[in-house]
mmCIF file of C-alpha atoms and ligand atoms in Angstrom:
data_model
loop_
_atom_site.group_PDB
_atom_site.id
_atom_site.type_symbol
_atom_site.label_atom_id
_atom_site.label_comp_id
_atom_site.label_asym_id
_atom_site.label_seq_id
_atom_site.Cartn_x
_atom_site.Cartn_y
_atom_site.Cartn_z
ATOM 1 C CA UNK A 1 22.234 -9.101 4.678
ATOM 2 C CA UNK A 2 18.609 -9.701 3.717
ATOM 3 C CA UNK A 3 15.754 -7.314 3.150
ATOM 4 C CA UNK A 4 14.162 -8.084 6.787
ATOM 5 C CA UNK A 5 17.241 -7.010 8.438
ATOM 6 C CA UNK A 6 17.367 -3.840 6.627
ATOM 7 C CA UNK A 7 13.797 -2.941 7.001
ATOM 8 C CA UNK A 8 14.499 -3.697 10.623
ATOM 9 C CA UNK A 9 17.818 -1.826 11.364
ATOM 10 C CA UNK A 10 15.841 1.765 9.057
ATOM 11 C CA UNK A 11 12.945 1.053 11.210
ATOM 12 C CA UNK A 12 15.363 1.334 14.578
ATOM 13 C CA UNK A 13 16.840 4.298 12.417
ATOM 14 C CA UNK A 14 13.578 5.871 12.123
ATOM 15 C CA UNK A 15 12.921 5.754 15.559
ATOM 16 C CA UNK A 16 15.934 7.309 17.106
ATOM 17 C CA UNK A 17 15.326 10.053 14.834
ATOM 18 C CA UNK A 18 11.981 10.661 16.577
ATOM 19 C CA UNK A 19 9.798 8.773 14.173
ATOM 20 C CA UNK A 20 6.785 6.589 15.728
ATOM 21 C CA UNK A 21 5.750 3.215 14.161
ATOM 22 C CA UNK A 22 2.565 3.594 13.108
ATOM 23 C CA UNK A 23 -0.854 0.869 12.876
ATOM 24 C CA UNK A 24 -0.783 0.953 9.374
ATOM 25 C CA UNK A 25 1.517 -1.299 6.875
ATOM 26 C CA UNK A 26 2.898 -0.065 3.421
ATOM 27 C CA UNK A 27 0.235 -1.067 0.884
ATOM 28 C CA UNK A 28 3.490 -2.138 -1.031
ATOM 29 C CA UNK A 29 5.494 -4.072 0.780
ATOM 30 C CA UNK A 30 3.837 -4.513 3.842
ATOM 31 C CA UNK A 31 6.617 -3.186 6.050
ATOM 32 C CA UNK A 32 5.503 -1.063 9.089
ATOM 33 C CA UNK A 33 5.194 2.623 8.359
ATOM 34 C CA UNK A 34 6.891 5.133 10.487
ATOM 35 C CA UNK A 35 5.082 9.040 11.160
ATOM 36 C CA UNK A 36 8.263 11.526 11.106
ATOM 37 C CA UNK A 37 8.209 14.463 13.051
ATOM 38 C CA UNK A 38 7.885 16.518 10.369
ATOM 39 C CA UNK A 39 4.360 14.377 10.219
ATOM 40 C CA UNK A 40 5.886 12.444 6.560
ATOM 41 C CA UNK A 41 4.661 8.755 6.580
ATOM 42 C CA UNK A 42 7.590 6.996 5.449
ATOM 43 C CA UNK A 43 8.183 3.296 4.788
ATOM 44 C CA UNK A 44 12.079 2.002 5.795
ATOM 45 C CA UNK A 45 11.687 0.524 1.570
ATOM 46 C CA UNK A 46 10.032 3.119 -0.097
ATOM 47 C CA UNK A 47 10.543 5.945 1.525
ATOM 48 C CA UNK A 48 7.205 8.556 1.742
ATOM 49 C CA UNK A 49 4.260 6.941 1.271
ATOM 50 C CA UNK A 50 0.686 8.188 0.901
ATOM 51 C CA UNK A 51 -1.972 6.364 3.565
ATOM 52 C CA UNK A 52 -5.704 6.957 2.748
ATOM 53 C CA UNK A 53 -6.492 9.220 5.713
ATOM 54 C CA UNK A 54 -10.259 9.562 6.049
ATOM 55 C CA UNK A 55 -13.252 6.943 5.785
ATOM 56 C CA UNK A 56 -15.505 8.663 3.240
ATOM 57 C CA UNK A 57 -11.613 8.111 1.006
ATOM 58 C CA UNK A 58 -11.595 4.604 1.854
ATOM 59 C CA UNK A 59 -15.061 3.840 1.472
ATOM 60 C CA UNK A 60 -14.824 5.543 -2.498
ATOM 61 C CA UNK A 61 -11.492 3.416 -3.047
ATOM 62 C CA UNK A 62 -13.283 0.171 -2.391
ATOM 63 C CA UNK A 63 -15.514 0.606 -4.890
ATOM 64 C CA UNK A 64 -12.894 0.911 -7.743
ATOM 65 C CA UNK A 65 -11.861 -2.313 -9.309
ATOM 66 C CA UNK A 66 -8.334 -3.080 -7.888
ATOM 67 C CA UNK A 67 -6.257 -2.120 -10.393
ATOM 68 C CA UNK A 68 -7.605 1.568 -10.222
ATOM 69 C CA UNK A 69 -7.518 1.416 -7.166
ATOM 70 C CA UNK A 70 -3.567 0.502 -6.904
ATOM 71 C CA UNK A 71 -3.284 2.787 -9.490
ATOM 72 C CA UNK A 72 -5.073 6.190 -7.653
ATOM 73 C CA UNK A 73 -2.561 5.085 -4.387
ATOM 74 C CA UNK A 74 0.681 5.180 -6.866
ATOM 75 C CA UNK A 75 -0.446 8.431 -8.395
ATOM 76 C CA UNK A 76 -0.788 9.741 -4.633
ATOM 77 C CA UNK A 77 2.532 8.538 -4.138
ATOM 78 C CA UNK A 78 3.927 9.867 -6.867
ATOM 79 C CA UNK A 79 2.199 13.784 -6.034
ATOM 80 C CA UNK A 80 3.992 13.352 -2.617
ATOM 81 C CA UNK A 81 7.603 11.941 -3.864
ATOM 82 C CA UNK A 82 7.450 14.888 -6.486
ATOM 83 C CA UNK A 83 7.329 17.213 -3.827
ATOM 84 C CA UNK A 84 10.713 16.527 -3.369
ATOM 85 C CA UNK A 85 11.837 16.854 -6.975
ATOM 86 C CA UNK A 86 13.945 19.623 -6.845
ATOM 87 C CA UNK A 87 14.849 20.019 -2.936
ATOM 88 C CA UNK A 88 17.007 17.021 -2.515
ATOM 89 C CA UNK A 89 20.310 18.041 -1.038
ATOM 90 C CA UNK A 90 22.186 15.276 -2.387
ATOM 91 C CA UNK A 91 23.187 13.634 -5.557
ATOM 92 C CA UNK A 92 22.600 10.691 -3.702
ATOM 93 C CA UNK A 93 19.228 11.233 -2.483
ATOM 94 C CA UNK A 94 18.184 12.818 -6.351
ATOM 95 C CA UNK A 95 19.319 9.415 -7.349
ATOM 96 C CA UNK A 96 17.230 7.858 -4.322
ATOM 97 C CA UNK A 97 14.235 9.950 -5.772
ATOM 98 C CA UNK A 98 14.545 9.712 -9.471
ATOM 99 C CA UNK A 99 14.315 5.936 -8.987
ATOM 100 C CA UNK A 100 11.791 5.962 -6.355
ATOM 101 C CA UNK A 101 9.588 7.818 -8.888
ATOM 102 C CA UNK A 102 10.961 5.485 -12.048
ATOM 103 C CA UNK A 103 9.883 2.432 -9.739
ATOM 104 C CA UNK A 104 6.323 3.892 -9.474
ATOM 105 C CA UNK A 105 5.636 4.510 -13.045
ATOM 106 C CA UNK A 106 7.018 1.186 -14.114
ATOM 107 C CA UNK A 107 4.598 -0.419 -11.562
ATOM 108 C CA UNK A 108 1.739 1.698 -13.303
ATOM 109 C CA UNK A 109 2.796 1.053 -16.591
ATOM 110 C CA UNK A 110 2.399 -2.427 -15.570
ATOM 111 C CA UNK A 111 -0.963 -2.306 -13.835
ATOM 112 C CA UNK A 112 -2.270 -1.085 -17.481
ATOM 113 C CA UNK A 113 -1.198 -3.659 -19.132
ATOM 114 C CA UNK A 114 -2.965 -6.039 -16.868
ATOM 115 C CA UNK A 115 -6.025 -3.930 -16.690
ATOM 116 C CA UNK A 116 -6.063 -3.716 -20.961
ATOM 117 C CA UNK A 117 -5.379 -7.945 -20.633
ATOM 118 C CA UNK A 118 -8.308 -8.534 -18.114
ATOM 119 C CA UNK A 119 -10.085 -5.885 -20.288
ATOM 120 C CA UNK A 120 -9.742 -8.398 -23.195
ATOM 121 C CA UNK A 121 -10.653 -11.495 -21.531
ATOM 122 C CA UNK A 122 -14.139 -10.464 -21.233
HETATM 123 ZN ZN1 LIG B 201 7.152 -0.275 1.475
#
């Protein structure tokens, strides 16, 4: 099974739980993201994801270079994932968040990189 199906068949998930689909895509992945009731934006892929809610927000984020900017959205990611740290009621879904969080940090360790090579090329 691919990774459309599965996106599709959490989405339909999501929904019978109570969740509504939402305007807004996940700046990762671009899947549809999903308001729970308990008012959590989640994405089917990565779970909880943090949406820039007000203007005066978005208006201050596109003035960052993009890398920062990617970078300030993973950080708010990562405050809202660690939320969690510590009230999982599963191994499995410690597992789920340990790597959710590991995934994050790689992709920031990454972005620096970049940002230190484009750095250099000037
Ligand atoms: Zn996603």
């Amino acid at each position: 099974m691919g990774k459309d199906d599965d996106v599709v068949k959490k989405g339909a998930e999501l929904l019978r739980q109570g969740a509504t689909m939402l305007q807004e895509s996940c700046p990762i992945c671009g899947s549809p993201l999903y308001k729970l009731k308990s008012g959590d934006i989640v994405c089917p892929i990565h779970g909880k994801v943090a949406i820039v809610s007000n203007e005066s927000e978005a208006i201050e984020e596109s003035s960052a270079p993009l890398f920062v900017r990617i970078e300030e959205k993973i950080l708010k990611q990562l405050d809202v994932l660690s939320e969690d740290i510590g009230k999982t009621s599963s191994y499995e879904d410690d597992v789920k968040l340990s790597m959710a969080i590991g995934g994050w940090l790689e992709v920031i360790e990454k972005l620096r990189f970049l940002r230190k090579e484009s750095k250099e090329k000037d």
